[in-house]
CSV table of C-alpha atoms in Angstrom, one decimal:
chain,number,residue,atom,x,y,z
H,80,MET,CA,94.7,94.0,82.2
H,81,SER,CA,93.4,96.8,84.5
H,82,VAL,CA,95.3,97.8,87.6
H,83,ARG,CA,92.8,96.2,89.9
H,84,ASN,CA,92.7,93.0,87.9
H,85,ARG,CA,96.5,92.8,88.2
H,86,GLU,CA,96.1,93.3,92.0
H,87,LEU,CA,93.6,90.4,92.1
H,88,ALA,CA,95.9,88.1,90.1
H,89,ASN,CA,98.7,88.9,92.5
H,90,LEU,CA,96.5,88.2,95.5
H,91,VAL,CA,95.5,84.8,94.0
H,92,ALA,CA,99.2,83.9,93.7
H,93,VAL,CA,99.8,85.0,97.3
H,94,GLY,CA,96.9,82.7,98.4
H,95,ILE,CA,98.5,79.8,96.6
H,96,LEU,CA,101.9,80.5,98.3
H,97,THR,CA,100.1,80.7,101.7
H,98,GLY,CA,98.5,77.3,101.1
H,99,LEU,CA,101.9,75.8,100.2
H,100,GLY,CA,103.5,77.3,103.3
H,101,PHE,CA,100.8,75.9,105.7
H,102,ALA,CA,101.0,72.5,103.9
H,103,SER,CA,104.8,72.5,104.4
H,104,VAL,CA,104.3,73.0,108.2
H,105,TYR,CA,101.7,70.3,108.3
H,106,ILE,CA,104.0,67.8,106.4
H,107,ALA,CA,106.9,68.6,108.8
H,108,ARG,CA,104.7,68.0,111.8
H,109,GLN,CA,102.5,65.1,110.7
H,110,ASP,CA,104.0,63.7,107.5
H,111,VAL,CA,100.6,64.3,105.8
H,112,ILE,CA,98.9,67.2,104.1
H,113,SER,CA,95.8,68.3,106.0
H,114,ALA,CA,92.7,70.0,104.7
H,115,GLY,CA,93.4,72.6,107.3
H,116,SER,CA,96.3,74.0,105.3
H,117,VAL,CA,94.0,74.5,102.3
H,118,SER,CA,91.2,76.1,104.5
H,119,TYR,CA,93.7,78.5,106.1
H,120,ALA,CA,94.9,79.6,102.7
H,121,LEU,CA,91.3,80.1,101.5
H,122,ILE,CA,90.4,82.1,104.6
H,123,PHE,CA,93.5,84.2,104.1
H,124,LEU,CA,92.7,84.7,100.4
H,125,GLY,CA,89.1,85.6,101.1
H,126,LEU,CA,90.2,88.3,103.6
H,127,TYR,CA,92.4,89.9,101.1
H,128,ILE,CA,89.8,89.6,98.3
H,129,ALA,CA,87.5,91.6,100.6
H,130,ALA,CA,90.2,94.2,100.9
H,131,HIS,CA,90.7,94.2,97.2
H,132,GLY,CA,86.9,94.7,96.7
H,133,VAL,CA,87.1,97.8,99.0
H,134,ALA,CA,90.1,99.1,97.0
H,135,ARG,CA,88.3,98.5,93.7
H,136,ILE,CA,85.5,100.8,95.0
H,137,ALA,CA,87.4,103.4,96.9
H,138,VAL,CA,90.8,103.7,95.2
H,139,PRO,CA,90.3,102.2,91.7
H,140,TRP,CA,93.4,103.9,90.3
H,141,ALA,CA,95.8,103.1,93.1
H,142,ASP,CA,99.0,101.1,92.8
H,143,PRO,CA,98.2,97.5,92.0
H,144,TYR,CA,101.2,95.9,93.9
H,145,LEU,CA,101.2,97.3,97.4
H,146,LEU,CA,98.2,95.4,98.7
H,147,ALA,CA,99.5,92.1,97.2
H,148,LEU,CA,102.9,92.8,98.7
H,149,ALA,CA,101.3,93.4,102.1
H,150,GLY,CA,99.5,90.1,101.7
H,151,LEU,CA,102.7,88.3,100.8
H,152,LEU,CA,104.5,89.6,103.9
H,153,THR,CA,101.6,88.8,106.3
H,154,ALA,CA,101.5,85.3,104.7
H,155,PHE,CA,105.2,84.8,105.5
H,156,GLY,CA,104.6,86.1,109.0
H,157,VAL,CA,101.4,84.2,109.9
H,158,THR,CA,102.8,80.9,108.5
H,159,GLU,CA,106.0,81.2,110.5
H,160,ILE,CA,104.1,82.3,113.6
H,161,TYR,CA,101.8,79.2,113.2
H,162,ARG,CA,104.9,77.0,112.9
H,163,LEU,CA,106.2,78.5,116.2
H,164,GLY,CA,102.9,78.4,118.1
H,165,PRO,CA,99.4,77.8,116.6
H,166,SER,CA,97.6,79.7,119.4
H,167,ASP,CA,99.7,82.9,118.6
H,168,ALA,CA,98.9,82.4,114.9
H,169,PHE,CA,95.1,82.5,115.6
H,170,ARG,CA,95.5,85.7,117.6
H,171,GLN,CA,97.6,87.2,114.8
H,172,GLY,CA,94.9,86.2,112.3
H,173,PHE,CA,92.4,88.1,114.4
H,174,TRP,CA,94.6,91.2,114.3
H,175,ILE,CA,95.0,90.9,110.5
H,176,VAL,CA,91.2,91.0,110.3
H,177,VAL,CA,91.2,94.1,112.4
H,178,GLY,CA,94.0,95.6,110.3
H,179,VAL,CA,92.0,94.9,107.1
H,180,ALA,CA,89.0,96.5,108.7
H,181,ALA,CA,91.1,99.6,109.6
H,182,PHE,CA,92.4,99.7,106.1
H,183,SER,CA,88.9,99.5,104.6
H,184,ALA,CA,87.6,102.2,106.9
H,185,THR,CA,90.5,104.5,106.1
H,186,VAL,CA,90.2,104.4,102.4
H,187,LEU,CA,86.4,104.6,102.4
H,188,VAL,CA,86.2,107.6,104.8
H,189,LEU,CA,89.0,109.5,103.0
H,190,ARG,CA,88.4,108.5,99.4
H,191,ALA,CA,86.7,111.9,98.5
H,192,ASP,CA,89.8,113.9,99.4
H,193,PHE,CA,92.4,112.7,102.0
H,194,ARG,CA,94.0,116.1,101.9
H,195,VAL,CA,91.4,117.3,104.5
H,196,LEU,CA,93.8,115.8,107.0
H,197,GLU,CA,96.2,118.7,106.5
H,198,SER,CA,93.6,121.0,108.1
H,199,TYR,CA,94.0,119.0,111.4
H,200,LYS,CA,97.7,118.8,111.4
H,201,TYR,CA,98.2,120.2,114.9
H,202,LEU,CA,95.5,117.9,116.3
H,203,PHE,CA,97.4,115.0,114.8
H,204,GLY,CA,100.6,116.2,116.3
H,205,LEU,CA,99.1,116.6,119.8
H,206,SER,CA,97.4,113.2,119.4
H,207,ALA,CA,100.8,111.6,118.6
H,208,VAL,CA,102.3,113.0,121.8
H,209,GLY,CA,99.2,112.0,123.8
H,210,LEU,CA,99.4,108.4,122.5
H,211,LEU,CA,103.1,108.3,123.5
H,212,VAL,CA,102.3,109.6,127.0
H,213,LEU,CA,99.8,106.9,127.7
H,214,PRO,CA,102.3,104.1,128.6
H,215,ALA,CA,104.0,106.5,131.1
H,216,LEU,CA,100.8,107.1,133.0
H,217,PRO,CA,100.3,105.1,136.2
H,218,HIS,CA,97.7,102.3,136.1
H,219,PHE,CA,97.8,102.3,132.3
H,220,GLY,CA,101.4,101.6,131.2
H,221,THR,CA,102.9,98.1,131.4
H,222,THR,CA,106.7,97.4,131.3
H,223,ILE,CA,107.6,94.5,129.0
H,224,ASN,CA,111.2,93.4,128.3
H,225,GLY,CA,112.6,96.6,130.0
H,226,ALA,CA,110.5,99.1,128.0
H,227,ARG,CA,107.3,100.8,129.2
H,228,LEU,CA,105.5,101.1,125.9
H,229,TRP,CA,102.3,99.0,126.4
H,230,VAL,CA,98.9,100.1,127.6
H,231,LYS,CA,96.6,97.6,129.3
H,232,ILE,CA,92.9,98.3,129.7
H,233,GLY,CA,91.1,95.3,131.0
H,234,PRO,CA,91.9,92.3,128.7
H,235,LEU,CA,93.1,94.7,125.9
H,236,GLN,CA,96.8,95.3,125.6
H,237,PHE,CA,98.2,97.5,122.8
H,238,GLN,CA,101.2,99.6,121.8
H,239,PRO,CA,100.0,103.2,121.2
H,240,GLY,CA,103.3,104.3,119.8
H,241,GLU,CA,102.6,102.4,116.5
H,242,LEU,CA,99.6,104.6,115.8
H,243,ALA,CA,101.4,107.7,117.0
H,244,LYS,CA,103.9,107.1,114.3
H,245,VAL,CA,101.3,107.5,111.6
H,246,ALA,CA,99.8,110.6,113.4
H,247,LEU,CA,103.2,112.3,113.6
H,248,ILE,CA,103.8,111.7,109.9
H,249,VAL,CA,100.5,113.4,109.1
H,250,PHE,CA,101.5,116.4,111.3
H,251,LEU,CA,104.9,116.7,109.7
H,252,ALA,CA,103.5,116.5,106.2
H,253,GLY,CA,101.0,119.2,106.9
H,254,TYR,CA,103.4,121.6,108.8
H,255,LEU,CA,106.3,121.1,106.4
H,256,ARG,CA,104.1,121.7,103.4
H,257,GLU,CA,103.0,125.0,104.8
H,258,LYS,CA,106.4,126.2,106.1
H,259,ARG,CA,108.8,124.5,103.6
H,260,GLU,CA,109.9,127.8,101.9
H,261,VAL,CA,110.6,129.7,105.1
H,262,LEU,CA,112.2,126.7,106.7
H,263,ALA,CA,114.5,126.4,103.8
H,264,GLN,CA,115.7,129.9,104.5
H,265,GLY,CA,116.4,128.9,108.1
H,266,PRO,CA,114.6,131.3,110.5
H,267,LEU,CA,114.4,129.7,113.9
H,268,LYS,CA,111.0,131.1,114.8
H,269,ASP,CA,109.3,128.9,112.2
H,270,PHE,CA,110.9,125.8,113.7
H,271,GLY,CA,109.1,126.5,117.0
H,272,PRO,CA,105.9,124.4,116.8
H,273,LEU,CA,107.8,121.7,114.9
H,274,LEU,CA,110.5,121.4,117.6
H,275,VAL,CA,107.9,121.6,120.5
H,276,ILE,CA,106.0,118.6,119.1
H,277,TRP,CA,109.1,116.7,118.2
H,278,GLY,CA,110.9,117.5,121.5
H,279,ALA,CA,107.8,116.4,123.5
H,280,ALA,CA,107.6,113.1,121.6
H,281,MET,CA,111.3,112.4,122.1
H,282,LEU,CA,111.1,113.2,125.8
H,283,VAL,CA,108.2,110.8,126.3
H,284,LEU,CA,110.0,108.1,124.3
H,285,VAL,CA,113.1,108.4,126.6
H,286,GLU,CA,110.9,108.4,129.7
H,287,THR,CA,109.3,105.2,128.6
H,288,ASN,CA,112.7,103.7,127.8
H,289,ASP,CA,111.5,102.9,124.2
H,290,LEU,CA,114.7,104.1,122.5
H,291,GLY,CA,114.1,101.9,119.4
H,292,SER,CA,111.0,104.0,118.5
H,293,ALA,CA,113.0,107.2,119.4
H,294,LEU,CA,115.5,106.2,116.7
H,295,LEU,CA,112.7,105.5,114.2
H,296,TYR,CA,111.0,108.9,115.0
H,297,PHE,CA,114.2,110.8,114.7
H,298,GLY,CA,114.9,109.2,111.3
H,299,ILE,CA,111.4,110.1,110.0
H,300,PHE,CA,111.8,113.6,111.3
H,301,LEU,CA,115.2,114.2,109.5
H,302,ALA,CA,114.0,112.5,106.2
H,303,MET,CA,110.8,114.5,105.9
H,304,LEU,CA,112.7,117.7,106.8
H,305,TYR,CA,115.2,117.0,104.0
H,306,VAL,CA,112.4,116.2,101.5
H,307,ALA,CA,110.6,119.4,102.3
H,308,THR,CA,113.6,121.8,102.3
H,309,GLY,CA,116.3,120.0,100.3
H,310,ARG,CA,118.9,121.2,102.7
H,311,THR,CA,121.6,118.6,103.7
H,312,LEU,CA,122.8,121.0,106.4
H,313,PHE,CA,119.7,120.0,108.5
H,314,VAL,CA,120.5,116.3,108.1
H,315,ALA,CA,124.1,116.9,109.1
H,316,ILE,CA,123.1,118.8,112.2
H,317,GLY,CA,120.5,116.1,113.0
H,318,VAL,CA,123.1,113.3,112.7
H,319,VAL,CA,125.5,115.2,115.0
H,320,LEU,CA,122.7,115.7,117.5
H,321,PHE,CA,121.8,112.0,117.3
H,322,LEU,CA,125.4,110.9,117.9
H,323,ALA,CA,125.7,113.3,120.8
H,324,GLY,CA,122.5,112.0,122.3
H,325,ALA,CA,123.5,108.4,121.7
H,326,ALA,CA,126.8,109.0,123.6
H,327,VAL,CA,124.9,110.5,126.5
H,328,ALA,CA,122.3,107.7,126.5
H,329,TYR,CA,125.2,105.1,126.4
H,330,SER,CA,126.8,106.6,129.5
H,331,THR,CA,123.6,107.2,131.5
H,332,ILE,CA,121.1,104.5,130.6
H,333,GLY,CA,122.1,101.0,131.5
H,334,ARG,CA,119.8,99.3,128.9
H,335,VAL,CA,121.4,101.3,126.1
H,336,GLU,CA,124.9,100.5,127.2
H,337,GLN,CA,124.0,96.8,127.4
H,338,ARG,CA,122.5,96.8,123.8
H,339,VAL,CA,125.6,98.6,122.4
H,340,ASP,CA,128.0,96.2,124.2
H,341,CYS,CA,126.1,93.2,122.9
H,342,TRP,CA,126.2,94.7,119.4
H,343,LEU,CA,130.0,95.3,119.5
H,344,ASN,CA,131.0,92.0,121.2
H,345,PRO,CA,128.2,89.6,122.2
H,346,TRP,CA,130.6,86.8,122.9
H,347,ASP,CA,131.7,88.4,126.2
H,348,ASP,CA,128.3,87.5,127.8
H,349,VAL,CA,126.9,84.7,125.7
H,350,HIS,CA,124.8,83.2,128.5
H,351,GLY,CA,123.7,86.5,130.0
H,352,ALA,CA,122.7,89.8,128.5
H,353,CYS,CA,123.8,88.9,125.0
H,354,TYR,CA,122.1,85.5,124.9
H,355,GLN,CA,119.3,86.6,122.6
H,356,THR,CA,121.7,88.2,120.1
H,357,VAL,CA,123.9,85.2,119.9
H,358,GLN,CA,121.0,82.7,119.5
H,359,GLY,CA,119.6,84.8,116.8
H,360,SER,CA,122.9,84.8,114.9
H,361,TYR,CA,123.1,81.0,115.3
H,362,SER,CA,119.6,80.6,113.9
H,363,ILE,CA,120.4,82.7,110.8
H,364,ALA,CA,123.7,80.8,110.2
H,365,ASN,CA,121.8,77.4,110.6
H,366,GLY,CA,119.7,78.3,107.5
H,367,HIS,CA,122.6,78.2,105.1
H,368,PHE,CA,121.6,78.8,101.5
H,369,GLY,CA,118.4,76.7,101.1
H,370,GLY,CA,117.0,76.7,104.6
H,371,THR,CA,115.7,73.8,106.7
H,372,GLY,CA,112.1,74.2,105.3
H,373,PHE,CA,109.0,75.4,107.1
H,374,GLY,CA,108.4,73.5,110.2
H,375,ARG,CA,111.9,71.9,110.4
H,376,GLY,CA,113.9,74.6,112.1
H,377,THR,CA,115.2,74.2,115.7
H,378,PHE,CA,113.8,76.8,118.1
H,379,THR,CA,113.4,74.9,121.4
H,380,THR,CA,115.6,72.6,123.5
H,381,THR,CA,114.7,68.9,124.0
H,382,GLY,CA,113.0,70.1,127.2
H,383,GLY,CA,110.8,72.5,125.4
H,384,THR,CA,112.6,75.7,126.4
H,385,ASP,CA,112.7,78.5,123.8
H,386,LEU,CA,116.2,79.0,122.4
H,387,ILE,CA,115.4,82.5,121.2
H,388,PRO,CA,113.2,84.7,123.5
H,389,TYR,CA,110.5,86.7,121.7
H,390,VAL,CA,111.3,84.7,118.5
H,391,ASN,CA,107.8,85.4,117.0
H,392,SER,CA,108.0,89.1,117.4
H,393,ASP,CA,111.4,90.9,117.5
H,394,PHE,CA,113.4,87.9,116.2
H,395,ILE,CA,111.1,86.5,113.5
H,396,TYR,CA,113.6,87.3,110.8
H,397,SER,CA,116.0,84.9,112.5
H,398,ALA,CA,113.4,82.2,112.3
H,399,LEU,CA,112.6,82.9,108.7
H,400,ALA,CA,116.3,82.9,107.8
H,401,GLN,CA,116.8,79.5,109.4
H,402,GLU,CA,113.8,77.8,107.6
H,403,LEU,CA,114.0,79.6,104.3
H,404,GLY,CA,117.7,80.0,104.1
H,405,LEU,CA,119.6,82.9,102.4
H,406,ILE,CA,117.7,82.4,99.2
H,407,GLY,CA,114.3,82.5,100.7
H,408,VAL,CA,114.9,85.3,103.2
H,409,SER,CA,116.4,87.4,100.4
H,410,ALA,CA,113.1,87.0,98.6
H,411,VAL,CA,111.4,88.4,101.7
H,412,LEU,CA,113.7,91.4,101.7
H,413,LEU,CA,113.2,91.9,98.0
H,414,ALA,CA,109.4,92.1,98.7
H,415,TYR,CA,110.2,94.9,101.2
H,416,MET,CA,112.4,96.6,98.7
H,417,VAL,CA,109.7,96.6,96.0
H,418,PHE,CA,107.2,97.9,98.6
H,419,VAL,CA,109.5,100.8,99.3
H,420,LEU,CA,110.2,101.4,95.6
H,421,ARG,CA,106.5,101.6,94.8
H,422,GLY,CA,105.9,103.9,97.8
H,423,PHE,CA,108.6,106.4,96.7
H,424,ARG,CA,107.2,106.2,93.2
H,425,ILE,CA,103.9,107.3,94.6
H,426,SER,CA,105.6,110.3,96.3
H,427,VAL,CA,107.2,111.3,93.0
H,428,LEU,CA,104.0,111.1,91.0
H,429,ALA,CA,101.9,113.0,93.6
H,430,GLN,CA,101.0,116.5,92.4
H,431,ASP,CA,100.8,118.5,95.6
H,432,GLY,CA,103.2,119.1,98.4
H,433,PHE,CA,101.2,117.5,101.2
H,434,SER,CA,100.6,114.3,99.2
H,435,LYS,CA,104.3,114.1,98.3
H,436,LEU,CA,105.4,114.6,101.9
H,437,LEU,CA,102.8,112.2,103.3
H,438,ALA,CA,103.8,109.4,100.8
H,439,ALA,CA,107.5,110.0,101.4
H,440,GLY,CA,107.1,109.9,105.2
H,441,LEU,CA,105.0,106.8,105.3
H,442,THR,CA,107.3,105.0,102.9
H,443,PHE,CA,110.5,106.1,104.8
H,444,ALA,CA,109.0,105.0,108.1
H,445,PHE,CA,108.2,101.6,106.6
H,446,ALA,CA,111.8,101.3,105.2
H,447,LEU,CA,113.6,102.5,108.3
H,448,GLN,CA,111.6,100.2,110.6
H,449,THR,CA,112.5,97.2,108.4
H,450,PHE,CA,116.2,98.3,108.4
H,451,ILE,CA,116.3,98.8,112.2
H,452,ASN,CA,114.8,95.3,112.8
H,453,VAL,CA,116.9,93.4,110.3
H,454,GLY,CA,120.0,95.4,110.9
H,455,GLY,CA,119.8,94.7,114.6
H,456,LEU,CA,119.6,90.9,114.0
H,457,LEU,CA,122.4,91.0,111.4
H,458,ARG,CA,124.5,93.0,113.9
H,459,GLU,CA,124.7,96.0,111.6
H,460,SER,CA,123.3,98.1,114.5
H,461,PRO,CA,122.3,97.5,118.1
H,462,LEU,CA,119.1,95.6,118.9
H,463,THR,CA,116.1,97.9,119.5
H,464,GLY,CA,113.0,95.7,119.9
H,465,ILE,CA,111.4,97.3,116.8
H,466,THR,CA,109.0,94.8,115.0
H,467,LEU,CA,109.3,93.7,111.4
H,468,PRO,CA,106.4,95.3,109.5
H,469,PHE,CA,103.5,93.0,108.5
H,470,VAL,CA,105.6,89.9,109.6
H,471,SER,CA,106.2,90.1,113.4
H,472,TYR,CA,103.6,89.0,115.9
H,473,GLY,CA,101.7,91.9,117.4
H,474,GLY,CA,98.3,93.5,116.9
H,475,SER,CA,99.4,97.2,117.2
H,476,SER,CA,102.0,96.9,114.5
H,477,ILE,CA,99.7,95.1,112.1
H,478,VAL,CA,96.9,97.6,112.5
H,479,ALA,CA,99.2,100.6,112.1
H,480,ASN,CA,100.9,99.2,109.0
H,481,PHE,CA,97.5,98.6,107.4
H,482,VAL,CA,96.6,102.2,108.0
H,483,LEU,CA,100.0,103.2,106.5
H,484,LEU,CA,99.1,101.1,103.5
H,485,ALA,CA,95.7,102.8,103.1
H,486,GLY,CA,97.5,106.2,103.2
H,487,LEU,CA,99.8,105.2,100.3
H,488,LEU,CA,96.9,103.9,98.2
H,489,LEU,CA,94.9,107.1,98.8
H,490,VAL,CA,97.8,109.2,97.5
H,491,SER,CA,98.4,106.8,94.6
H,492,ASN,CA,94.8,106.9,93.6
H,493,ARG,CA,94.7,110.6,93.4
H,494,ALA,CA,98.0,110.8,91.5
H,495,ASN,CA,97.0,108.2,88.9
H,496,ALA,CA,93.3,109.2,88.4
H,497,PRO,CA,92.5,110.5,84.9
H,498,ARG,CA,92.0,114.3,84.8
């Protein structure tokens, strides 16, 4: 079976699982199976079949599992979001369509040779900073849940930091590929442009109070620097700088202090600042091993008040853990692990420095974002407000992750293509 036929078979299996998920929600709500559950699954499958068709044309030798894994994760997400609120699921479905369109456009435009992006590395770096500046500008930025990271233009509201993440990875891959040998020797002058772009990005993130993304960007920076130079000293220095910065942020920024206190001991303020953390923990514990089943979890009071604020975005893992249980949610995490494994395999197989760094950066960003979200809900780290890739509600995150997926498939196609 060819790689693309394997991808198609996997997508058909994902479509069947999606139909079963929607059917489960319908049964829980109405005690009957509606034709709507089948139609939603068919629409979802048709959308990914279209993406598969584009992949078959543009990247015929690319990894056969990544697109199917993305489909599986979005299926889990849109089914759970539909269970929590049908209107949000329809909006999420629209953004999945936009994401698939962005994926298709990326692979079609760059299928000849994506390495042309390296020639525009400084433009990508400046674009990343520009996107991060947008929420800080008056009349554009909107503060939601304490962080000023949204931009509202008319009826459109989006989070530019998600796309900035991809742009910054392209810049880092290009610059580190060019300077990796001299950087490994440690001359400070060659760190100049790198640190200017990075310092500007971090400053903007702190100004917008979006420290979760700051942690994500810092981790990406350190990981790609280590991949390029192989020097653990840079990682050690970076960790020390992060710990020092975290200590300063804890003592000077009230929101950071609150998040850390709720991480260490949420029971001191169960009905106040730590309410969301505690309710998320209760939700995960309520799932036990087998879960309550799709549509049978408890997320509102008898009066209709949400038990967990922002449950369909930041806390969707808690909802999945309750309805799928330890066994089901472990399967979701396993899907993430396989995605990351395939991504790093692509980086290893890539034959040029830019491709290796690009695939490693995109994969590490995906892995770290997943860890930050799940780790915060399991109280392995403070809550940050970072979304769960492909699963959480939110258009910006969905579109950015589909572009990330396109980048990995482009690198994979070039690495696997016959010579």
